[in-house]
Coordinates of C-alpha atoms and ligand atoms in Angstrom, one line a residue:
M1 CA -24.1 -8.3 -18.8
T2 CA -20.4 -8.2 -20.0
Q3 CA -18.0 -11.2 -20.4
R4 CA -15.5 -9.0 -18.4
N5 CA -17.6 -8.1 -15.4
R6 CA -20.2 -10.0 -13.7
I7 CA -22.4 -7.5 -11.7
L8 CA -24.5 -9.6 -8.5
S9 CA -27.8 -8.3 -9.0
E10 CA -28.5 -9.2 -5.0
P11 CA -25.6 -9.6 -3.4
D12 CA -25.2 -9.7 0.9
V13 CA -22.6 -6.9 0.8
L14 CA -21.7 -4.5 -2.1
I15 CA -18.1 -3.3 -1.2
V16 CA -17.8 0.4 -3.4
G17 CA -13.8 1.5 -3.6
G18 CA -11.4 -1.3 -4.7
G19 CA -8.2 -0.3 -2.7
I20 CA -6.4 -2.0 -0.2
V21 CA -9.2 -1.3 2.1
G22 CA -12.0 -2.8 -0.2
S23 CA -10.3 -5.5 -1.6
A24 CA -9.5 -6.5 2.5
I25 CA -13.2 -6.4 3.2
F26 CA -13.8 -8.4 0.0
R27 CA -11.7 -11.2 1.3
E28 CA -13.1 -10.9 4.7
C29 CA -17.0 -11.4 3.4
A30 CA -15.9 -14.4 1.1
R31 CA -14.1 -16.4 4.1
N32 CA -17.1 -15.7 5.8
G33 CA -19.7 -16.7 3.2
L34 CA -21.3 -13.6 2.6
S35 CA -22.0 -13.1 -1.2
V36 CA -20.2 -10.3 -1.9
Q37 CA -19.8 -7.6 -4.7
L38 CA -16.7 -5.5 -5.2
V39 CA -16.6 -2.6 -7.4
E40 CA -13.7 -0.1 -8.3
S41 CA -14.3 2.8 -10.5
R42 CA -10.8 2.4 -12.4
D43 CA -8.2 -0.3 -11.5
F44 CA -8.0 -2.1 -8.4
G45 CA -5.4 -0.2 -5.9
W46 CA -4.4 2.7 -8.8
D47 CA -5.1 5.4 -6.1
V48 CA -3.6 5.8 -2.9
S49 CA -2.7 2.3 -2.0
A50 CA -0.5 2.2 -5.0
G51 CA 0.9 5.8 -4.5
S52 CA 1.7 5.3 -0.7
T53 CA 5.1 4.7 0.7
E54 CA 4.2 1.0 0.9
M55 CA 5.1 0.0 4.3
A56 CA 4.1 -2.4 6.5
H57 CA 5.3 -0.7 9.6
G58 CA 4.3 -0.3 13.2
G59 CA 4.4 3.5 13.0
F60 CA 7.6 4.3 15.4
R61 CA 6.0 8.0 15.4
Y62 CA 3.0 7.1 16.5
L63 CA 4.1 5.9 19.7
M64 CA 4.0 9.4 21.0
A65 CA 0.1 9.5 21.3
L66 CA -1.0 7.1 23.8
A67 CA -4.1 6.5 21.8
D68 CA -2.5 5.4 19.2
W69 CA -0.7 2.6 20.9
P70 CA -3.3 -0.1 19.7
L71 CA -3.0 1.0 16.4
V72 CA 1.4 0.6 16.4
F73 CA 0.2 -2.8 18.1
E74 CA -2.3 -4.0 15.5
S75 CA 0.0 -2.9 12.8
L76 CA 3.1 -4.5 14.0
T77 CA 0.9 -7.7 14.4
E78 CA -0.2 -7.4 10.7
R79 CA 3.1 -6.9 9.4
E80 CA 4.3 -10.1 10.7
L81 CA 1.4 -12.0 9.7
L82 CA 1.8 -10.1 6.1
S83 CA 5.4 -11.4 6.4
V84 CA 4.3 -15.1 6.8
N85 CA 1.4 -14.9 4.6
A86 CA 2.6 -13.0 1.6
P87 CA 6.3 -13.5 2.2
H88 CA 6.8 -12.9 -1.7
L89 CA 5.4 -9.4 -1.6
V90 CA 6.2 -8.4 1.8
R91 CA 9.8 -8.4 3.5
H92 CA 11.7 -7.4 6.3
L93 CA 13.9 -4.3 5.9
N94 CA 16.9 -3.3 8.2
F95 CA 16.1 0.5 9.2
Y96 CA 18.6 2.2 10.6
M97 CA 17.4 5.4 12.9
P98 CA 20.7 7.6 13.1
V99 CA 19.6 9.8 16.0
Y100 CA 20.9 13.6 15.5
K101 CA 21.3 16.2 18.3
G102 CA 17.6 17.4 19.2
D103 CA 15.9 14.3 17.3
G104 CA 12.8 13.6 19.2
T105 CA 13.2 15.6 22.2
T106 CA 10.5 17.6 20.7
F107 CA 7.3 16.1 20.4
D108 CA 3.5 16.3 20.7
F109 CA 2.4 13.7 23.6
C110 CA -1.1 12.8 23.2
I111 CA -3.6 11.5 25.9
P112 CA -7.1 10.6 25.0
R113 CA -9.8 13.4 25.4
V114 CA -6.8 15.8 26.3
P115 CA -5.3 18.2 23.9
C116 CA -1.7 17.3 22.7
M117 CA 0.6 18.6 25.0
P118 CA 4.1 20.0 23.5
I119 CA 7.0 18.7 24.9
T120 CA 10.6 19.4 24.9
V121 CA 13.0 17.0 27.5
G122 CA 16.1 18.9 26.2
G123 CA 19.5 17.8 25.0
Y124 CA 20.7 16.8 28.1
F125 CA 22.1 13.3 28.9
G126 CA 21.6 11.9 25.3
A127 CA 17.6 12.8 25.7
G128 CA 16.9 11.9 22.2
M129 CA 18.8 8.4 22.6
W130 CA 16.9 7.5 25.4
M131 CA 13.6 8.6 24.1
M132 CA 14.3 6.4 20.7
Q133 CA 15.5 3.8 22.9
A134 CA 12.1 4.0 24.8
G135 CA 10.2 3.5 21.5
M136 CA 12.4 0.6 20.3
I137 CA 11.2 -1.2 23.1
L138 CA 7.7 -0.5 22.9
Y139 CA 8.2 -1.4 19.4
K140 CA 9.9 -4.8 20.1
V141 CA 7.2 -5.6 23.0
F142 CA 4.3 -5.0 20.5
A143 CA 5.4 -7.3 18.1
A144 CA 6.2 -10.1 19.9
L145 CA 3.0 -9.9 22.3
G146 CA 0.8 -9.5 18.9
L147 CA 2.6 -12.4 17.5
I148 CA 1.9 -14.9 20.9
M149 CA -1.3 -14.0 20.9
K150 CA -2.2 -14.6 17.3
G151 CA -0.3 -18.3 18.2
F152 CA 3.2 -17.3 16.2
P153 CA 5.9 -17.7 17.8
P154 CA 8.0 -14.3 17.7
N155 CA 10.9 -14.2 15.6
K156 CA 13.8 -12.5 17.4
D157 CA 15.6 -11.4 14.4
K158 CA 12.9 -9.4 13.1
I159 CA 11.5 -7.6 16.1
G160 CA 14.8 -7.0 17.8
Y161 CA 16.4 -3.6 17.8
K162 CA 20.1 -3.0 18.3
K163 CA 21.8 0.5 19.7
F164 CA 24.7 2.0 18.3
K165 CA 27.5 4.3 19.6
K166 CA 28.2 7.4 16.9
A167 CA 31.5 5.8 15.5
Q168 CA 29.8 2.3 15.2
M169 CA 26.8 4.7 13.2
L170 CA 29.1 6.3 10.7
K171 CA 31.0 2.8 10.1
I172 CA 28.0 1.5 9.2
A173 CA 27.1 4.3 7.2
P174 CA 29.8 6.3 6.1
Q175 CA 28.0 8.7 3.8
L176 CA 25.9 10.1 6.8
N177 CA 26.4 13.8 8.1
P178 CA 28.9 13.3 11.4
D179 CA 27.9 17.2 12.2
K180 CA 25.6 16.4 15.5
L181 CA 25.4 12.8 15.1
V182 CA 24.9 11.0 18.5
G183 CA 24.3 7.5 18.0
G184 CA 21.5 5.4 16.4
F185 CA 19.4 2.3 16.2
R186 CA 18.7 -0.5 13.9
F187 CA 15.2 -2.4 13.7
T188 CA 13.2 -4.0 11.5
D189 CA 9.9 -2.6 9.5
C190 CA 8.5 -4.5 6.5
K191 CA 8.1 -3.2 2.8
I192 CA 5.2 -4.1 0.6
E193 CA 6.2 -4.8 -2.7
D194 CA 3.6 -2.8 -5.2
V195 CA 0.9 -3.0 -3.3
E196 CA -1.3 -3.4 -6.2
R197 CA -0.1 -6.5 -5.8
L198 CA -1.3 -7.6 -2.5
V199 CA -4.8 -5.4 -3.4
I200 CA -5.2 -8.4 -6.1
E201 CA -3.8 -10.9 -3.7
N202 CA -6.8 -10.0 -1.8
I203 CA -9.1 -10.5 -4.8
L204 CA -7.6 -13.8 -6.0
S205 CA -8.1 -15.0 -2.2
A206 CA -11.7 -14.1 -1.9
E207 CA -12.3 -15.6 -5.1
R208 CA -11.1 -18.9 -3.8
Y209 CA -12.6 -19.0 -1.1
A210 CA -15.9 -18.5 -2.7
R211 CA -15.0 -21.3 -5.3
D212 CA -14.4 -23.3 -2.2
T213 CA -17.9 -22.9 -0.2
G214 CA -20.0 -22.0 -3.3
I215 CA -20.9 -18.7 -2.6
A216 CA -21.0 -16.0 -5.0
A217 CA -17.8 -13.0 -4.7
E218 CA -17.4 -11.1 -7.8
A219 CA -15.0 -8.3 -8.4
A220 CA -15.4 -5.9 -11.3
N221 CA -12.8 -3.0 -12.3
H222 CA -13.6 0.1 -14.3
A223 CA -16.8 -0.2 -12.7
V224 CA -18.4 2.8 -11.1
A225 CA -21.2 3.2 -8.7
E226 CA -23.0 6.3 -9.4
K227 CA -26.7 6.1 -8.8
F228 CA -27.6 5.4 -5.4
E229 CA -31.6 5.1 -4.3
T230 CA -32.5 5.1 -0.7
A231 CA -35.6 4.1 1.0
P232 CA -37.5 6.5 3.3
D233 CA -35.4 5.1 6.3
G234 CA -32.2 5.9 4.6
R235 CA -31.1 2.3 3.9
V236 CA -30.0 2.0 0.3
T237 CA -31.8 -0.2 -2.0
K238 CA -30.3 0.2 -5.4
V239 CA -27.0 0.9 -6.6
G240 CA -26.8 1.7 -10.3
I241 CA -23.0 0.4 -11.3
R242 CA -22.1 1.9 -14.9
D243 CA -19.3 -0.1 -16.7
A244 CA -17.0 2.8 -17.7
L245 CA -15.3 1.1 -20.7
T246 CA -18.6 -0.6 -22.3
G247 CA -21.3 2.1 -21.1
E248 CA -23.4 -0.7 -19.7
V249 CA -25.3 0.0 -16.7
F250 CA -26.5 -2.6 -14.1
S251 CA -28.4 -2.8 -11.0
C252 CA -27.5 -3.9 -7.5
R253 CA -29.8 -4.5 -4.6
P254 CA -27.2 -5.1 -1.6
K255 CA -28.5 -5.9 2.0
I256 CA -25.4 -3.6 3.5
V257 CA -23.3 -1.1 0.9
V258 CA -19.4 -0.7 2.3
N259 CA -18.2 2.6 1.1
S260 CA -14.5 1.9 0.8
T261 CA -13.7 5.1 -1.6
G262 CA -10.5 6.5 0.3
V263 CA -10.5 9.8 0.1
L264 CA -14.0 10.3 -2.1
I265 CA -15.6 8.8 1.0
D266 CA -17.4 12.1 2.3
R267 CA -18.5 12.8 -1.6
T268 CA -19.5 9.0 -2.0
L269 CA -22.0 9.5 1.0
E270 CA -23.1 12.9 -0.4
K271 CA -24.0 11.6 -3.7
A272 CA -25.7 8.9 -2.0
G273 CA -27.9 11.5 -0.4
I274 CA -26.8 10.2 2.9
G275 CA -24.1 12.6 4.2
E276 CA -23.4 12.8 7.5
G277 CA -23.5 17.1 7.7
R278 CA -19.8 17.2 8.6
E279 CA -16.7 15.7 6.9
L280 CA -15.5 12.4 7.9
I281 CA -12.2 12.3 6.4
R282 CA -9.1 14.9 6.5
K283 CA -7.7 14.8 2.8
V284 CA -3.6 15.2 3.8
S285 CA -1.6 14.6 0.5
G286 CA 2.2 13.3 0.9
S287 CA 4.8 13.4 -1.5
H288 CA 7.8 11.1 -2.8
I289 CA 11.1 11.3 -4.5
V290 CA 12.2 8.3 -6.4
S291 CA 15.8 8.8 -7.1
P292 CA 18.8 6.8 -8.2
R293 CA 20.4 4.8 -5.7
F294 CA 23.1 6.9 -4.4
L295 CA 23.7 4.8 -1.1
K296 CA 27.1 2.8 -1.5
S297 CA 25.9 0.2 0.3
P298 CA 24.8 -3.1 -2.4
D299 CA 22.4 -3.9 0.6
L300 CA 18.8 -3.6 -0.6
T301 CA 17.3 -4.3 2.7
E302 CA 19.3 -1.3 3.8
A303 CA 16.9 1.1 5.0
Y304 CA 17.1 4.6 6.9
A305 CA 14.5 6.4 9.0
F306 CA 15.0 9.8 10.6
W307 CA 13.3 11.8 13.1
I308 CA 13.0 15.2 11.9
D309 CA 10.7 17.9 12.5
K310 CA 8.7 15.8 14.5
K311 CA 8.0 13.2 11.8
I312 CA 9.7 10.6 9.9
L313 CA 11.7 10.9 6.8
F314 CA 12.2 7.1 4.8
L315 CA 14.9 5.9 2.5
I316 CA 14.0 2.7 0.9
S317 CA 15.2 0.3 -1.7
K318 CA 13.1 0.6 -4.5
G319 CA 14.1 -2.0 -7.3
R320 CA 17.3 -2.7 -7.5
D321 CA 18.6 0.9 -8.5
R322 CA 16.2 3.3 -6.9
L323 CA 15.7 4.8 -3.6
L324 CA 12.3 5.9 -2.4
I325 CA 12.3 9.0 -0.4
G326 CA 9.8 10.7 1.5
T327 CA 7.3 11.6 2.6
T328 CA 5.6 15.2 3.8
E329 CA 2.2 16.2 4.7
R330 CA -0.1 18.8 3.6
D331 CA -3.9 19.5 3.6
V332 CA -5.6 19.4 0.3
E333 CA -8.7 19.6 -1.5
V334 CA -10.2 17.0 -3.1
G335 CA -13.0 17.5 -5.6
D336 CA -14.1 17.7 -9.9
G337 CA -11.3 19.1 -11.6
I338 CA -8.7 19.0 -8.9
N339 CA -5.9 16.6 -9.7
H340 CA -5.6 15.7 -6.0
N341 CA -2.4 13.7 -6.9
R342 CA -0.6 16.7 -8.2
N343 CA 3.3 17.4 -6.9
F344 CA 3.7 20.1 -4.8
K345 CA 7.1 22.0 -5.1
A346 CA 7.4 23.2 -2.0
D347 CA 7.0 19.3 -0.6
I348 CA 9.7 18.2 -3.0
D349 CA 12.1 20.7 -1.9
E350 CA 11.4 19.8 1.8
I351 CA 12.1 16.3 0.9
T352 CA 15.3 17.2 -0.8
A353 CA 16.3 19.4 2.0
K354 CA 15.9 16.9 4.5
T355 CA 17.8 14.0 3.1
K356 CA 20.7 16.4 1.9
S357 CA 20.9 17.6 5.9
R358 CA 21.5 13.6 6.6
F359 CA 23.3 12.5 3.4
P360 CA 25.4 15.8 2.1
E361 CA 25.9 14.1 -0.7
Y362 CA 22.2 13.5 -2.2
A363 CA 21.6 15.7 -5.2
R364 CA 18.3 15.7 -7.1
D365 CA 19.1 14.1 -10.7
P366 CA 16.4 16.1 -12.8
E367 CA 16.9 13.7 -15.4
K368 CA 16.3 10.3 -13.4
D369 CA 14.2 11.6 -10.8
M370 CA 10.3 10.8 -10.4
Y371 CA 7.7 12.4 -7.8
Y372 CA 4.7 11.4 -7.0
T373 CA 2.3 12.7 -4.6
R374 CA -0.9 10.6 -2.9
V375 CA -3.7 12.0 -0.5
R376 CA -4.3 10.1 2.6
P377 CA -7.7 9.4 3.7
L378 CA -7.2 10.2 7.5
L379 CA -9.5 10.5 10.2
R380 CA -11.1 14.4 10.7
Q381 CA -9.9 14.8 14.2
P382 CA -11.6 17.9 15.1
G383 CA -8.9 20.3 17.1
K384 CA -6.1 19.0 15.0
T385 CA -4.8 22.1 12.9
D386 CA -1.5 20.2 12.4
P387 CA -2.0 17.9 9.6
K388 CA 1.5 15.8 11.0
A389 CA -0.5 15.5 14.2
V390 CA -3.4 13.7 12.8
S391 CA -3.9 10.4 14.0
R392 CA -3.6 7.3 11.4
R393 CA -6.2 5.8 13.4
D394 CA -9.1 3.4 11.4
L395 CA -12.6 4.7 10.2
I396 CA -15.5 2.1 10.4
Q397 CA -18.4 4.5 10.8
W398 CA -22.2 3.1 10.4
S399 CA -24.1 6.2 8.8
G400 CA -26.2 7.8 11.1
K401 CA -28.5 8.2 7.9
S402 CA -28.5 4.7 6.3
P403 CA -28.6 1.7 8.5
N404 CA -26.9 -0.3 6.0
T405 CA -24.4 1.9 5.2
V406 CA -20.8 1.9 6.6
S407 CA -18.0 3.5 5.6
V408 CA -14.5 2.1 6.3
S409 CA -10.8 3.4 6.0
G410 CA -7.6 3.1 7.3
K411 CA -3.8 2.0 6.6
L412 CA -2.3 -0.2 4.3
G413 CA -0.4 -2.3 6.4
P414 CA -3.2 -3.1 9.1
A415 CA -6.1 -3.4 6.4
R416 CA -6.6 -7.1 7.1
H417 CA -7.0 -6.2 11.0
L418 CA -9.6 -3.3 10.2
A419 CA -11.8 -5.6 7.4
E420 CA -11.9 -8.3 9.7
V421 CA -13.4 -5.6 12.4
A422 CA -15.6 -4.4 9.7
T423 CA -16.5 -7.6 8.5
K424 CA -17.3 -8.9 12.3
G425 CA -19.7 -5.7 12.4
I426 CA -21.4 -6.7 8.9
L427 CA -21.9 -10.4 9.8
A428 CA -23.4 -9.6 13.3
K429 CA -26.0 -7.5 11.2
L430 CA -27.0 -10.2 8.5
K431 CA -26.1 -13.8 10.5
P432 CA -26.3 -12.6 14.1
G433 CA -24.8 -15.6 16.3
A434 CA -22.3 -16.7 13.3
K435 CA -18.8 -17.8 14.6
Y436 CA -16.2 -15.6 12.8
A437 CA -13.8 -17.0 10.4
T438 CA -10.6 -15.4 10.7
T439 CA -8.4 -15.1 7.8
H440 CA -5.1 -14.3 9.9
K441 CA -3.8 -18.1 9.1
D442 CA -4.6 -18.2 5.6
R443 CA -1.4 -17.7 3.3
Y444 CA -2.6 -15.7 0.0
P445 CA -2.4 -17.4 -3.2
G446 CA 0.8 -16.1 -4.4
G447 CA 2.2 -17.3 -0.8
E448 CA 1.8 -20.5 -0.6
I449 CA 5.3 -21.2 -1.2
E450 CA 7.7 -24.0 0.4
G451 CA 10.0 -23.1 2.9
C452 CA 11.6 -19.4 2.2
M453 CA 11.5 -16.8 -0.7
D454 CA 15.3 -17.9 -1.4
D455 CA 14.2 -21.6 -1.4
C456 CA 12.0 -20.5 -4.0
S457 CA 13.8 -19.1 -6.2
A458 CA 16.4 -21.8 -6.3
R459 CA 13.3 -24.6 -7.3
L460 CA 12.6 -21.8 -10.2
R461 CA 16.5 -21.9 -11.1
A462 CA 16.2 -25.8 -11.5
A463 CA 12.8 -25.9 -13.1
W464 CA 14.0 -23.3 -15.7
P465 CA 17.2 -23.0 -16.3
D466 CA 16.9 -21.5 -19.8
I467 CA 15.7 -18.6 -18.4
D468 CA 17.6 -15.7 -17.1
P469 CA 18.0 -16.2 -13.1
V470 CA 17.1 -12.5 -12.7
T471 CA 13.8 -12.6 -14.7
L472 CA 13.0 -15.9 -12.4
E473 CA 13.8 -13.8 -9.4
N474 CA 11.4 -10.8 -10.6
V475 CA 9.0 -13.4 -11.3
A476 CA 9.4 -15.1 -8.2
R477 CA 8.9 -11.7 -5.9
R478 CA 5.3 -10.9 -7.7
Y479 CA 3.8 -14.1 -8.2
G480 CA 5.2 -16.2 -5.6
A481 CA 3.8 -19.6 -5.8
R482 CA 1.7 -18.9 -9.0
H483 CA 5.1 -17.9 -10.9
A484 CA 4.6 -21.4 -13.1
G485 CA 1.4 -19.1 -14.2
V486 CA 3.5 -16.5 -15.6
L487 CA 6.7 -18.6 -16.9
E488 CA 4.2 -21.1 -19.0
L489 CA 3.1 -18.6 -21.2
A490 CA 6.8 -18.1 -22.2
K491 CA 6.9 -20.2 -25.5
E492 CA 9.1 -17.9 -27.8
P493 CA 11.9 -15.9 -26.6
R494 CA 9.7 -12.7 -27.1
D495 CA 7.7 -13.7 -24.1
L496 CA 10.5 -13.3 -21.9
D497 CA 11.6 -10.0 -23.1
K498 CA 11.4 -7.4 -20.5
I499 CA 8.6 -4.9 -20.7
V500 CA 11.2 -1.9 -20.0
S501 CA 14.8 -2.2 -20.3
Q502 CA 15.8 -2.6 -16.8
P503 CA 16.6 -5.4 -14.5
D504 CA 13.9 -5.1 -12.4
S505 CA 11.4 -5.2 -15.2
Q506 CA 8.9 -8.4 -15.6
P507 CA 8.7 -10.1 -18.9
L508 CA 6.1 -9.6 -21.5
C509 CA 4.6 -12.6 -20.5
A510 CA 3.6 -11.4 -17.3
L511 CA 1.2 -8.7 -19.2
L512 CA -0.7 -11.6 -20.6
F513 CA -0.9 -13.8 -17.4
S514 CA -2.8 -10.5 -15.7
F515 CA -5.3 -10.4 -18.5
K516 CA -5.9 -14.1 -18.7
T517 CA -5.9 -14.5 -14.8
E518 CA -5.9 -10.7 -13.0
H519 CA -9.5 -8.9 -14.6
C520 CA -6.9 -6.4 -16.2
A521 CA -8.9 -4.9 -19.2
T522 CA -6.6 -2.6 -20.6
L523 CA -3.1 -1.8 -21.2
S524 CA -2.9 0.1 -18.2
D525 CA -4.4 -2.1 -15.8
A526 CA -1.4 -4.7 -17.0
M527 CA 1.0 -2.1 -16.4
A528 CA 0.5 -1.3 -13.0
R529 CA 0.1 -4.9 -12.6
T530 CA 3.2 -6.0 -13.2
G531 CA 4.8 -3.5 -10.7
T532 CA 8.5 -1.7 -10.7
H533 CA 9.0 -0.8 -13.9
K534 CA 6.6 1.9 -13.7
L535 CA 9.6 3.4 -11.8
F536 CA 11.6 3.7 -15.0
G537 CA 10.0 6.7 -16.9
Q538 CA 7.1 5.2 -15.9
G539 CA 7.3 2.4 -18.2
L540 CA 6.2 4.9 -21.2
D541 CA 9.3 3.3 -23.1
G542 CA 7.9 0.0 -22.9
A543 CA 4.6 0.9 -23.9
A544 CA 4.2 0.6 -27.5
K545 CA 6.2 -2.6 -27.3
A546 CA 3.9 -3.9 -24.6
A547 CA 0.7 -3.0 -26.4
D548 CA 2.1 -4.5 -29.6
Y549 CA 2.5 -7.7 -27.9
L550 CA -0.3 -7.6 -26.3
G551 CA -2.4 -7.0 -29.8
E552 CA -0.9 -9.6 -31.0
K553 CA -2.0 -12.3 -28.1
L554 CA -5.6 -10.6 -27.6
G555 CA -6.1 -10.2 -31.2
W556 CA -6.4 -6.3 -31.0
D557 CA -6.1 -4.2 -34.1
A558 CA -4.3 -1.3 -34.8
A559 CA -6.6 1.4 -33.6
R560 CA -7.1 -0.4 -30.2
I561 CA -3.2 -0.6 -30.1
K562 CA -3.1 3.0 -30.5
S563 CA -5.9 3.6 -28.2
E564 CA -4.6 1.5 -25.5
I565 CA -1.0 3.6 -25.9
D566 CA -2.5 6.6 -25.4
G567 CA -4.8 5.4 -22.5
Y568 CA -1.9 4.5 -20.7
K569 CA -0.2 7.8 -21.6
N570 CA -3.0 9.8 -20.4
F571 CA -3.3 7.4 -17.2
I572 CA 0.5 8.1 -16.2
A573 CA 0.0 12.0 -16.7
E574 CA -2.4 11.8 -14.2
R575 CA -0.9 9.8 -11.7
C576 CA 2.7 11.6 -11.7
D577 CA 3.1 15.1 -13.1
T578 CA 6.3 17.2 -12.9
V579 CA 7.1 19.6 -9.8
Ligands
FAD1 C1 2.3 10.0 0.8 C2 1.2 8.4 1.7 C3 1.9 7.6 2.1 C4 1.3 6.4 2.7 N1 2.0 5.7 3.3 C5 1.7 4.6 4.0 C6 2.5 3.2 4.4 O1 3.8 3.3 4.1 N2 2.1 2.6 5.4 C7 0.5 2.4 5.2 O2 0.3 1.1 6.0 N3 -0.1 3.2 4.9 C8 0.3 4.1 4.1 N4 -0.6 5.3 3.7 C9 -2.0 5.2 3.7 C10 -2.5 4.4 2.8 O3 -2.1 4.6 1.7 C11 -3.7 4.4 2.8 O4 -4.5 4.9 3.9 C12 -4.7 3.2 1.9 O5 -3.9 2.9 1.1 C13 -6.2 4.0 1.6 O6 -6.9 2.6 1.1 P1 -8.2 3.2 0.2 O7 -8.5 1.5 0.0 O8 -9.1 3.4 1.7 O9 -8.2 3.9 -0.5 P2 -7.8 3.8 -1.9 O10 -6.5 3.3 -2.3 O11 -7.6 5.0 -2.4 O12 -9.5 3.3 -2.9 C14 -10.2 3.9 -2.7 C15 -10.9 3.2 -4.4 O13 -12.2 3.9 -4.5 C16 -12.5 3.9 -5.8 N5 -13.9 4.6 -5.7 C17 -14.0 6.1 -5.7 N6 -15.1 6.3 -5.7 C18 -15.2 5.0 -6.6 C19 -17.2 4.8 -6.8 N7 -17.9 5.8 -6.8 N8 -17.3 3.9 -7.5 C20 -16.3 2.7 -8.0 N9 -15.1 3.1 -7.2 C21 -14.6 4.2 -6.4 C22 -11.5 4.6 -6.2 O14 -11.1 4.9 -7.3 C23 -10.1 3.8 -5.6 O15 -9.2 3.0 -6.0 C24 -0.1 6.4 2.8 C25 -0.5 7.3 2.3 C26 -0.4 8.2 1.7 C27 -1.0 9.5 0.8

């Protein structure tokens, strides 16, 4: 057993896959007194979760399918809960939805058990505006109802919408293409700042529940579940877990196995010899461009959503001077030797063309742009040919071949709700009749701040008057109530040097903090944990500086420093290639 990873030999639950879904289930299990082991083959949240559009949104587009209304309802409710329980990571954005002639007038309307109906309502009487307004009203009602049902008063400022005429829309956003613009709306949705950090908050929260109640909850990264032994009835009896950094192998004999391996869900079942004989997951990739911010407005909470070609194109601030633009939908393969996170030129061109059609002055900047693509693990729905039409509904599938295995997948925003439903099923099997303890009113560790984020930043400025306020704000926005742990590591000026020379960068001591308190084992883990700098040349410029710093603090020799830098370069090359 290594000092780094502790693997429980006989937990109630083994969770394989430490993205947003696995980490959220880990938290729910710990809250409910189940001993639980989480294993992640790379680093927590590194794959799809970190490479998404990072929105906790209701999903305006999903209103077009009646069967998806519960998903929109849950997503809006969870969006608001996240903004209350993790205010340092989740904030409301003001989305403008400019409506162009034809937008929203052609869509697929889907009701359960019937093939989707393509509908065209025509461009008469401002039909697009009426359609969008109907969606806005539903969005508002769902968010308000969801909050009331969870015992929170609905915050009118955050859930309402406003309608604009064309001239008003152009006044707000003069860079918009005026041609065929009809009018527009403003509504709110939330952005998660660096999903990796929310994944870590899930893990820290679970560990705290476990400490409070005396049950065991262990999270191990770089721990690959690779050998599955089953009983004659298909029950998984033993899982071999290999520490990818040390080569050590552990055995785990769980009562229940949760398969939350995202796009690898089907492969994991096959590996365990309990494949369903049909694929549960449809793999649909989506690309993003991260461009220098070309919007003239200095308001970083200003974002855009355009309804183009039956789907939504988002433009969202990423850091102080970047815009995240996306996304696309394309069926892809996932398998050995395939880099499923590769970018497709056609997708990047599609995003560029759509952005230009709405903001004519937009142009790609080959020097500064960055592209990234990830693959959505979507519910496979027979009969749906167009990847755009595939529902984003959750998957909670108890195996037909193995009575103690459940596969779970779903979106980021409502992951807590998904985890709650999945864990209720697990609890019912392990402790029939036990009362479920819900987490919906529990703050995440970093979310335990008094007052709002502005109060938190003001307190930081008063407590650390010698530290640059931008650095303090960056630390507050990622670590929330845990900020003191980072700042107390700043013993000399070097500790506060930025990892990369960009205003959004975290200080070097944040890297050390993640080694000390957040299960970091490699430079790549620490760089991912510290967030936004990954957008600036992927932080490659800062890699040597960061490795030297950590080397000094953690006693790495020259060979270790070099191998950490090489490891980080490989990690980046794998995550973000060019087009
Ligand atoms: C382009 C794009 C944009 C998106 N935008 C949004 C959005 O704005 N809002 C939203 O709510 N959702 C969004 N999504 C969807 C959302 O990101 C995913 O549904 C969600 O992140 C899936 O999380 P997960 O935990 O299931 O998967 P992952 O994050 O992929 O986690 C699965 C983990 O399992 C691990 N694993 C695999 N095999 C093993 C093994 N044998 N042993 C141990 N570990 C293993 C992997 O390393 C991985 O870390 C988007 C998705 C994409 C692709």
